[in-house]
PDB file of N, CA and C in Angstrom:
ATOM      1  N   MET A   1       5.317   7.144  79.178  1.00  0.00           N
ATOM      2  CA  MET A   1       5.184   8.584  79.145  1.00  0.00           C
ATOM      3  C   MET A   1       6.066   9.238  80.207  1.00  0.00           C
ATOM      4  N   LEU A   2       6.455   8.485  81.212  1.00  0.00           N
ATOM      5  CA  LEU A   2       7.291   9.036  82.268  1.00  0.00           C
ATOM      6  C   LEU A   2       8.773   8.786  82.014  1.00  0.00           C
ATOM      7  N   GLY A   3       9.077   8.177  80.867  1.00  0.00           N
ATOM      8  CA  GLY A   3      10.471   7.883  80.554  1.00  0.00           C
ATOM      9  C   GLY A   3      11.015   6.686  81.308  1.00  0.00           C
ATOM     10  N   ARG A   4      10.131   5.838  81.768  1.00  0.00           N
ATOM     11  CA  ARG A   4      10.552   4.658  82.526  1.00  0.00           C
ATOM     12  C   ARG A   4      10.250   3.394  81.729  1.00  0.00           C
ATOM     13  N   ASN A   5      10.694   3.397  80.478  1.00  0.00           N
ATOM     14  CA  ASN A   5      10.407   2.264  79.590  1.00  0.00           C
ATOM     15  C   ASN A   5      10.954   0.952  80.132  1.00  0.00           C
ATOM     16  N   ASN A   6      12.158   0.980  80.681  1.00  0.00           N
ATOM     17  CA  ASN A   6      12.746  -0.266  81.179  1.00  0.00           C
ATOM     18  C   ASN A   6      11.907  -0.871  82.299  1.00  0.00           C
ATOM     19  N   ASP A   7      11.390  -0.021  83.193  1.00  0.00           N
ATOM     20  CA  ASP A   7      10.520  -0.526  84.259  1.00  0.00           C
ATOM     21  C   ASP A   7       9.239  -1.114  83.679  1.00  0.00           C
ATOM     22  N   ALA A   8       8.671  -0.433  82.697  1.00  0.00           N
ATOM     23  CA  ALA A   8       7.445  -0.916  82.067  1.00  0.00           C
ATOM     24  C   ALA A   8       7.690  -2.228  81.326  1.00  0.00           C
ATOM     25  N   ILE A   9       8.813  -2.325  80.636  1.00  0.00           N
ATOM     26  CA  ILE A   9       9.156  -3.562  79.916  1.00  0.00           C
ATOM     27  C   ILE A   9       9.279  -4.718  80.900  1.00  0.00           C
ATOM     28  N   LYS A  10       9.973  -4.496  82.011  1.00  0.00           N
ATOM     29  CA  LYS A  10      10.129  -5.568  83.010  1.00  0.00           C
ATOM     30  C   LYS A  10       8.775  -6.000  83.570  1.00  0.00           C
ATOM     31  N   ALA A  11       7.908  -5.034  83.858  1.00  0.00           N
ATOM     32  CA  ALA A  11       6.580  -5.356  84.395  1.00  0.00           C
ATOM     33  C   ALA A  11       5.758  -6.136  83.370  1.00  0.00           C
ATOM     34  N   LEU A  12       5.813  -5.731  82.106  1.00  0.00           N
ATOM     35  CA  LEU A  12       5.054  -6.428  81.063  1.00  0.00           C
ATOM     36  C   LEU A  12       5.633  -7.810  80.778  1.00  0.00           C
ATOM     37  N   GLU A  13       6.945  -7.953  80.840  1.00  0.00           N
ATOM     38  CA  GLU A  13       7.542  -9.275  80.656  1.00  0.00           C
ATOM     39  C   GLU A  13       7.067 -10.229  81.749  1.00  0.00           C
ATOM     40  N   LYS A  14       6.976  -9.726  82.965  1.00  0.00           N
ATOM     41  CA  LYS A  14       6.456 -10.526  84.077  1.00  0.00           C
ATOM     42  C   LYS A  14       4.982 -10.878  83.831  1.00  0.00           C
ATOM     43  N   ALA A  15       4.223  -9.907  83.353  1.00  0.00           N
ATOM     44  CA  ALA A  15       2.795 -10.128  83.100  1.00  0.00           C
ATOM     45  C   ALA A  15       2.567 -11.198  82.034  1.00  0.00           C
ATOM     46  N   VAL A  16       3.334 -11.150  80.934  1.00  0.00           N
ATOM     47  CA  VAL A  16       3.099 -12.130  79.863  1.00  0.00           C
ATOM     48  C   VAL A  16       3.569 -13.523  80.259  1.00  0.00           C
ATOM     49  N   LYS A  17       4.509 -13.604  81.185  1.00  0.00           N
ATOM     50  CA  LYS A  17       4.903 -14.931  81.673  1.00  0.00           C
ATOM     51  C   LYS A  17       3.782 -15.553  82.498  1.00  0.00           C
ATOM     52  N   SER A  18       3.107 -14.723  83.281  1.00  0.00           N
ATOM     53  CA  SER A  18       2.044 -15.259  84.119  1.00  0.00           C
ATOM     54  C   SER A  18       0.716 -15.382  83.366  1.00  0.00           C
ATOM     55  N   GLN A  19       0.562 -14.625  82.269  1.00  0.00           N
ATOM     56  CA  GLN A  19      -0.661 -14.687  81.463  1.00  0.00           C
ATOM     57  C   GLN A  19      -0.272 -14.796  79.986  1.00  0.00           C
ATOM     58  N   PRO A  20       0.150 -15.980  79.559  1.00  0.00           N
ATOM     59  CA  PRO A  20       0.702 -16.153  78.211  1.00  0.00           C
ATOM     60  C   PRO A  20      -0.298 -15.988  77.067  1.00  0.00           C
ATOM     61  N   ASP A  21      -1.569 -15.791  77.371  1.00  0.00           N
ATOM     62  CA  ASP A  21      -2.566 -15.583  76.316  1.00  0.00           C
ATOM     63  C   ASP A  21      -3.129 -14.161  76.307  1.00  0.00           C
ATOM     64  N   ASP A  22      -2.497 -13.262  77.054  1.00  0.00           N
ATOM     65  CA  ASP A  22      -2.975 -11.875  77.153  1.00  0.00           C
ATOM     66  C   ASP A  22      -2.421 -11.060  75.988  1.00  0.00           C
ATOM     67  N   ILE A  23      -3.207 -10.992  74.924  1.00  0.00           N
ATOM     68  CA  ILE A  23      -2.744 -10.333  73.698  1.00  0.00           C
ATOM     69  C   ILE A  23      -2.438  -8.849  73.918  1.00  0.00           C
ATOM     70  N   GLU A  24      -3.210  -8.186  74.757  1.00  0.00           N
ATOM     71  CA  GLU A  24      -2.974  -6.753  74.975  1.00  0.00           C
ATOM     72  C   GLU A  24      -1.655  -6.505  75.703  1.00  0.00           C
ATOM     73  N   ALA A  25      -1.313  -7.372  76.648  1.00  0.00           N
ATOM     74  CA  ALA A  25      -0.023  -7.232  77.340  1.00  0.00           C
ATOM     75  C   ALA A  25       1.125  -7.441  76.348  1.00  0.00           C
ATOM     76  N   PHE A  26       0.993  -8.446  75.472  1.00  0.00           N
ATOM     77  CA  PHE A  26       2.011  -8.673  74.451  1.00  0.00           C
ATOM     78  C   PHE A  26       2.106  -7.488  73.492  1.00  0.00           C
ATOM     79  N   ASN A  27       0.970  -6.939  73.116  1.00  0.00           N
ATOM     80  CA  ASN A  27       0.946  -5.810  72.193  1.00  0.00           C
ATOM     81  C   ASN A  27       1.657  -4.597  72.815  1.00  0.00           C
ATOM     82  N   LEU A  28       1.334  -4.291  74.062  1.00  0.00           N
ATOM     83  CA  LEU A  28       2.006  -3.179  74.751  1.00  0.00           C
ATOM     84  C   LEU A  28       3.509  -3.427  74.872  1.00  0.00           C
ATOM     85  N   LEU A  29       3.875  -4.648  75.229  1.00  0.00           N
ATOM     86  CA  LEU A  29       5.287  -4.994  75.343  1.00  0.00           C
ATOM     87  C   LEU A  29       5.988  -4.824  74.000  1.00  0.00           C
ATOM     88  N   GLY A  30       5.357  -5.279  72.939  1.00  0.00           N
ATOM     89  CA  GLY A  30       5.950  -5.131  71.611  1.00  0.00           C
ATOM     90  C   GLY A  30       6.183  -3.677  71.255  1.00  0.00           C
ATOM     91  N   HIS A  31       5.214  -2.827  71.539  1.00  0.00           N
ATOM     92  CA  HIS A  31       5.369  -1.397  71.244  1.00  0.00           C
ATOM     93  C   HIS A  31       6.476  -0.765  72.084  1.00  0.00           C
ATOM     94  N   LEU A  32       6.540  -1.112  73.348  1.00  0.00           N
ATOM     95  CA  LEU A  32       7.600  -0.564  74.201  1.00  0.00           C
ATOM     96  C   LEU A  32       8.979  -1.015  73.726  1.00  0.00           C
ATOM     97  N   LEU A  33       9.097  -2.284  73.413  1.00  0.00           N
ATOM     98  CA  LEU A  33      10.383  -2.789  72.909  1.00  0.00           C
ATOM     99  C   LEU A  33      10.759  -2.100  71.602  1.00  0.00           C
ATOM    100  N   TYR A  34       9.787  -1.980  70.723  1.00  0.00           N
ATOM    101  CA  TYR A  34      10.035  -1.345  69.434  1.00  0.00           C
ATOM    102  C   TYR A  34      10.514   0.095  69.609  1.00  0.00           C
ATOM    103  N   HIS A  35       9.808   0.859  70.439  1.00  0.00           N
ATOM    104  CA  HIS A  35      10.163   2.267  70.629  1.00  0.00           C
ATOM    105  C   HIS A  35      11.408   2.453  71.490  1.00  0.00           C
ATOM    106  N   SER A  36      11.867   1.378  72.120  1.00  0.00           N
ATOM    107  CA  SER A  36      13.113   1.425  72.877  1.00  0.00           C
ATOM    108  C   SER A  36      14.294   0.963  72.029  1.00  0.00           C
ATOM    109  N   GLY A  37      14.028   0.674  70.755  1.00  0.00           N
ATOM    110  CA  GLY A  37      15.097   0.272  69.842  1.00  0.00           C
ATOM    111  C   GLY A  37      15.401  -1.213  69.850  1.00  0.00           C
ATOM    112  N   CYS A  38      14.601  -2.009  70.532  1.00  0.00           N
ATOM    113  CA  CYS A  38      14.813  -3.455  70.599  1.00  0.00           C
ATOM    114  C   CYS A  38      13.951  -4.132  69.539  1.00  0.00           C
ATOM    115  N   HIS A  39      14.306  -3.905  68.271  1.00  0.00           N
ATOM    116  CA  HIS A  39      13.459  -4.350  67.170  1.00  0.00           C
ATOM    117  C   HIS A  39      13.328  -5.862  67.069  1.00  0.00           C
ATOM    118  N   GLU A  40      14.407  -6.592  67.287  1.00  0.00           N
ATOM    119  CA  GLU A  40      14.344  -8.055  67.185  1.00  0.00           C
ATOM    120  C   GLU A  40      13.411  -8.627  68.247  1.00  0.00           C
ATOM    121  N   GLU A  41      13.536  -8.125  69.480  1.00  0.00           N
ATOM    122  CA  GLU A  41      12.673  -8.591  70.553  1.00  0.00           C
ATOM    123  C   GLU A  41      11.219  -8.212  70.273  1.00  0.00           C
ATOM    124  N   ALA A  42      11.010  -7.016  69.746  1.00  0.00           N
ATOM    125  CA  ALA A  42       9.656  -6.574  69.414  1.00  0.00           C
ATOM    126  C   ALA A  42       9.044  -7.483  68.353  1.00  0.00           C
ATOM    127  N   MET A  43       9.830  -7.894  67.372  1.00  0.00           N
ATOM    128  CA  MET A  43       9.331  -8.788  66.330  1.00  0.00           C
ATOM    129  C   MET A  43       8.830 -10.096  66.942  1.00  0.00           C
ATOM    130  N   ASP A  44       9.601 -10.642  67.882  1.00  0.00           N
ATOM    131  CA  ASP A  44       9.192 -11.885  68.536  1.00  0.00           C
ATOM    132  C   ASP A  44       7.869 -11.708  69.273  1.00  0.00           C
ATOM    133  N   VAL A  45       7.735 -10.576  69.958  1.00  0.00           N
ATOM    134  CA  VAL A  45       6.514 -10.317  70.722  1.00  0.00           C
ATOM    135  C   VAL A  45       5.330 -10.093  69.786  1.00  0.00           C
ATOM    136  N   PHE A  46       5.535  -9.327  68.714  1.00  0.00           N
ATOM    137  CA  PHE A  46       4.453  -9.112  67.756  1.00  0.00           C
ATOM    138  C   PHE A  46       4.039 -10.429  67.088  1.00  0.00           C
ATOM    139  N   ASN A  47       5.011 -11.282  66.825  1.00  0.00           N
ATOM    140  CA  ASN A  47       4.676 -12.597  66.259  1.00  0.00           C
ATOM    141  C   ASN A  47       3.809 -13.401  67.223  1.00  0.00           C
ATOM    142  N   ARG A  48       4.093 -13.298  68.520  1.00  0.00           N
ATOM    143  CA  ARG A  48       3.266 -13.995  69.514  1.00  0.00           C
ATOM    144  C   ARG A  48       1.843 -13.433  69.485  1.00  0.00           C
ATOM    145  N   CYS A  49       1.705 -12.124  69.350  1.00  0.00           N
ATOM    146  CA  CYS A  49       0.378 -11.520  69.238  1.00  0.00           C
ATOM    147  C   CYS A  49      -0.383 -12.102  68.057  1.00  0.00           C
ATOM    148  N   LEU A  50       0.305 -12.230  66.939  1.00  0.00           N
ATOM    149  CA  LEU A  50      -0.361 -12.757  65.743  1.00  0.00           C
ATOM    150  C   LEU A  50      -0.676 -14.241  65.876  1.00  0.00           C
ATOM    151  N   GLU A  51       0.104 -14.962  66.682  1.00  0.00           N
ATOM    152  CA  GLU A  51      -0.253 -16.356  66.967  1.00  0.00           C
ATOM    153  C   GLU A  51      -1.559 -16.401  67.745  1.00  0.00           C
ATOM    154  N   LEU A  52      -1.704 -15.473  68.690  1.00  0.00           N
ATOM    155  CA  LEU A  52      -2.909 -15.434  69.515  1.00  0.00           C
ATOM    156  C   LEU A  52      -4.126 -14.964  68.720  1.00  0.00           C
ATOM    157  N   ASN A  53      -3.915 -14.010  67.803  1.00  0.00           N
ATOM    158  CA  ASN A  53      -5.020 -13.488  66.996  1.00  0.00           C
ATOM    159  C   ASN A  53      -4.471 -13.041  65.639  1.00  0.00           C
ATOM    160  N   PRO A  54      -4.467 -13.941  64.653  1.00  0.00           N
ATOM    161  CA  PRO A  54      -3.903 -13.621  63.338  1.00  0.00           C
ATOM    162  C   PRO A  54      -4.645 -12.513  62.592  1.00  0.00           C
ATOM    163  N   ASP A  55      -5.845 -12.179  63.046  1.00  0.00           N
ATOM    164  CA  ASP A  55      -6.640 -11.160  62.359  1.00  0.00           C
ATOM    165  C   ASP A  55      -6.742  -9.856  63.153  1.00  0.00           C
ATOM    166  N   HIS A  56      -5.796  -9.605  64.029  1.00  0.00           N
ATOM    167  CA  HIS A  56      -5.782  -8.376  64.842  1.00  0.00           C
ATOM    168  C   HIS A  56      -5.379  -7.217  63.919  1.00  0.00           C
ATOM    169  N   VAL A  57      -6.366  -6.491  63.422  1.00  0.00           N
ATOM    170  CA  VAL A  57      -6.161  -5.494  62.365  1.00  0.00           C
ATOM    171  C   VAL A  57      -5.185  -4.387  62.784  1.00  0.00           C
ATOM    172  N   ASP A  58      -5.366  -3.835  63.972  1.00  0.00           N
ATOM    173  CA  ASP A  58      -4.478  -2.752  64.420  1.00  0.00           C
ATOM    174  C   ASP A  58      -3.039  -3.227  64.545  1.00  0.00           C
ATOM    175  N   LEU A  59      -2.861  -4.416  65.099  1.00  0.00           N
ATOM    176  CA  LEU A  59      -1.524  -4.968  65.255  1.00  0.00           C
ATOM    177  C   LEU A  59      -0.876  -5.212  63.897  1.00  0.00           C
ATOM    178  N   LEU A  60      -1.627  -5.758  62.960  1.00  0.00           N
ATOM    179  CA  LEU A  60      -1.070  -6.011  61.632  1.00  0.00           C
ATOM    180  C   LEU A  60      -0.522  -4.732  61.009  1.00  0.00           C
ATOM    181  N   PHE A  61      -1.285  -3.642  61.111  1.00  0.00           N
ATOM    182  CA  PHE A  61      -0.833  -2.383  60.528  1.00  0.00           C
ATOM    183  C   PHE A  61       0.427  -1.885  61.231  1.00  0.00           C
ATOM    184  N   ASP A  62       0.422  -1.861  62.560  1.00  0.00           N
ATOM    185  CA  ASP A  62       1.580  -1.372  63.318  1.00  0.00           C
ATOM    186  C   ASP A  62       2.818  -2.217  63.041  1.00  0.00           C
ATOM    187  N   TYR A  63       2.627  -3.532  63.016  1.00  0.00           N
ATOM    188  CA  TYR A  63       3.742  -4.445  62.787  1.00  0.00           C
ATOM    189  C   TYR A  63       4.274  -4.280  61.356  1.00  0.00           C
ATOM    190  N   ALA A  64       3.374  -4.153  60.393  1.00  0.00           N
ATOM    191  CA  ALA A  64       3.800  -3.953  59.001  1.00  0.00           C
ATOM    192  C   ALA A  64       4.605  -2.667  58.867  1.00  0.00           C
ATOM    193  N   TRP A  65       4.127  -1.610  59.506  1.00  0.00           N
ATOM    194  CA  TRP A  65       4.829  -0.324  59.458  1.00  0.00           C
ATOM    195  C   TRP A  65       6.235  -0.455  60.046  1.00  0.00           C
ATOM    196  N   ALA A  66       6.324  -1.088  61.205  1.00  0.00           N
ATOM    197  CA  ALA A  66       7.612  -1.265  61.876  1.00  0.00           C
ATOM    198  C   ALA A  66       8.563  -2.095  61.023  1.00  0.00           C
ATOM    199  N   MET A  67       8.064  -3.175  60.455  1.00  0.00           N
ATOM    200  CA  MET A  67       8.928  -4.045  59.652  1.00  0.00           C
ATOM    201  C   MET A  67       9.442  -3.327  58.408  1.00  0.00           C
ATOM    202  N   THR A  68       8.572  -2.566  57.781  1.00  0.00           N
ATOM    203  CA  THR A  68       8.935  -1.909  56.533  1.00  0.00           C
ATOM    204  C   THR A  68       9.878  -0.737  56.758  1.00  0.00           C
ATOM    205  N   TYR A  69       9.531   0.142  57.681  1.00  0.00           N
ATOM    206  CA  TYR A  69      10.246   1.412  57.786  1.00  0.00           C
ATOM    207  C   TYR A  69      11.348   1.450  58.832  1.00  0.00           C
ATOM    208  N   SER A  70      11.286   0.610  59.837  1.00  0.00           N
ATOM    209  CA  SER A  70      12.331   0.654  60.856  1.00  0.00           C
ATOM    210  C   SER A  70      13.303  -0.504  60.748  1.00  0.00           C
ATOM    211  N   VAL A  71      12.774  -1.683  60.499  1.00  0.00           N
ATOM    212  CA  VAL A  71      13.620  -2.863  60.419  1.00  0.00           C
ATOM    213  C   VAL A  71      14.156  -3.046  59.003  1.00  0.00           C
ATOM    214  N   GLY A  72      13.392  -2.593  58.010  1.00  0.00           N
ATOM    215  CA  GLY A  72      13.832  -2.686  56.627  1.00  0.00           C
ATOM    216  C   GLY A  72      13.478  -3.991  55.947  1.00  0.00           C
ATOM    217  N   ASP A  73      12.646  -4.797  56.580  1.00  0.00           N
ATOM    218  CA  ASP A  73      12.219  -6.058  55.979  1.00  0.00           C
ATOM    219  C   ASP A  73      10.976  -5.779  55.140  1.00  0.00           C
ATOM    220  N   THR A  74      11.197  -5.306  53.918  1.00  0.00           N
ATOM    221  CA  THR A  74      10.079  -4.878  53.074  1.00  0.00           C
ATOM    222  C   THR A  74       9.202  -6.050  52.624  1.00  0.00           C
ATOM    223  N   ASP A  75       9.785  -7.234  52.461  1.00  0.00           N
ATOM    224  CA  ASP A  75       8.974  -8.389  52.067  1.00  0.00           C
ATOM    225  C   ASP A  75       7.979  -8.748  53.164  1.00  0.00           C
ATOM    226  N   MET A  76       8.460  -8.841  54.391  1.00  0.00           N
ATOM    227  CA  MET A  76       7.559  -9.161  55.488  1.00  0.00           C
ATOM    228  C   MET A  76       6.550  -8.032  55.692  1.00  0.00           C
ATOM    229  N   GLY A  77       7.018  -6.796  55.630  1.00  0.00           N
ATOM    230  CA  GLY A  77       6.121  -5.651  55.759  1.00  0.00           C
ATOM    231  C   GLY A  77       5.022  -5.679  54.717  1.00  0.00           C
ATOM    232  N   ALA A  78       5.377  -5.985  53.470  1.00  0.00           N
ATOM    233  CA  ALA A  78       4.386  -6.041  52.392  1.00  0.00           C
ATOM    234  C   ALA A  78       3.361  -7.144  52.645  1.00  0.00           C
ATOM    235  N   ASN A  79       3.825  -8.299  53.114  1.00  0.00           N
ATOM    236  CA  ASN A  79       2.894  -9.391  53.415  1.00  0.00           C
ATOM    237  C   ASN A  79       1.929  -9.008  54.536  1.00  0.00           C
ATOM    238  N   LEU A  80       2.457  -8.344  55.565  1.00  0.00           N
ATOM    239  CA  LEU A  80       1.601  -7.918  56.667  1.00  0.00           C
ATOM    240  C   LEU A  80       0.607  -6.849  56.210  1.00  0.00           C
ATOM    241  N   PHE A  81       1.073  -5.900  55.380  1.00  0.00           N
ATOM    242  CA  PHE A  81       0.162  -4.882  54.854  1.00  0.00           C
ATOM    243  C   PHE A  81      -0.935  -5.527  54.007  1.00  0.00           C
ATOM    244  N   ARG A  82      -0.576  -6.551  53.213  1.00  0.00           N
ATOM    245  CA  ARG A  82      -1.574  -7.257  52.400  1.00  0.00           C
ATOM    246  C   ARG A  82      -2.646  -7.881  53.286  1.00  0.00           C
ATOM    247  N   ARG A  83      -2.207  -8.563  54.349  1.00  0.00           N
ATOM    248  CA  ARG A  83      -3.175  -9.177  55.266  1.00  0.00           C
ATOM    249  C   ARG A  83      -4.052  -8.123  55.921  1.00  0.00           C
ATOM    250  N   TRP A  84      -3.432  -7.015  56.310  1.00  0.00           N
ATOM    251  CA  TRP A  84      -4.184  -5.912  56.927  1.00  0.00           C
ATOM    252  C   TRP A  84      -5.246  -5.387  55.972  1.00  0.00           C
ATOM    253  N   PHE A  85      -4.841  -5.180  54.711  1.00  0.00           N
ATOM    254  CA  PHE A  85      -5.758  -4.636  53.714  1.00  0.00           C
ATOM    255  C   PHE A  85      -6.923  -5.590  53.464  1.00  0.00           C
ATOM    256  N   GLU A  86      -6.629  -6.881  53.402  1.00  0.00           N
ATOM    257  CA  GLU A  86      -7.678  -7.882  53.179  1.00  0.00           C
ATOM    258  C   GLU A  86      -8.690  -7.898  54.318  1.00  0.00           C
ATOM    259  N   LEU A  87      -8.216  -7.696  55.537  1.00  0.00           N
ATOM    260  CA  LEU A  87      -9.115  -7.718  56.702  1.00  0.00           C
ATOM    261  C   LEU A  87      -9.825  -6.400  56.928  1.00  0.00           C
ATOM    262  N   GLY A  88      -9.130  -5.303  56.579  1.00  0.00           N
ATOM    263  CA  GLY A  88      -9.680  -3.971  56.843  1.00  0.00           C
ATOM    264  C   GLY A  88     -10.701  -3.612  55.847  1.00  0.00           C
TER     265      GLY A  88
END
C-alpha cells in the first residue's frame, strides 16, 4: 500500500526461506509478485501454496483468475476453477 513492493517481496522471500511451510507468507508473496508483473515467479509461488494445501479455496480462485486473465493459460485456469468449484 505504500508503493514499496520490492521491499515487501524481499522481506517475504526471506520469510519463506526461513519458514518453508508458511502458506500465508507464500500466498502474500505470490500476490505481490503477481501485482508487480512477475507472473512466472508468482506461478511458482502459488504452486508451492497448493503443494502445502491443495484445497485452499481462496488461493485456487485467485490463482485461476490470474492464470486465465493475466497469463492467458486458459487450460490451467479452467482446471483451477474446476477444483475451486468442486471445493466451494
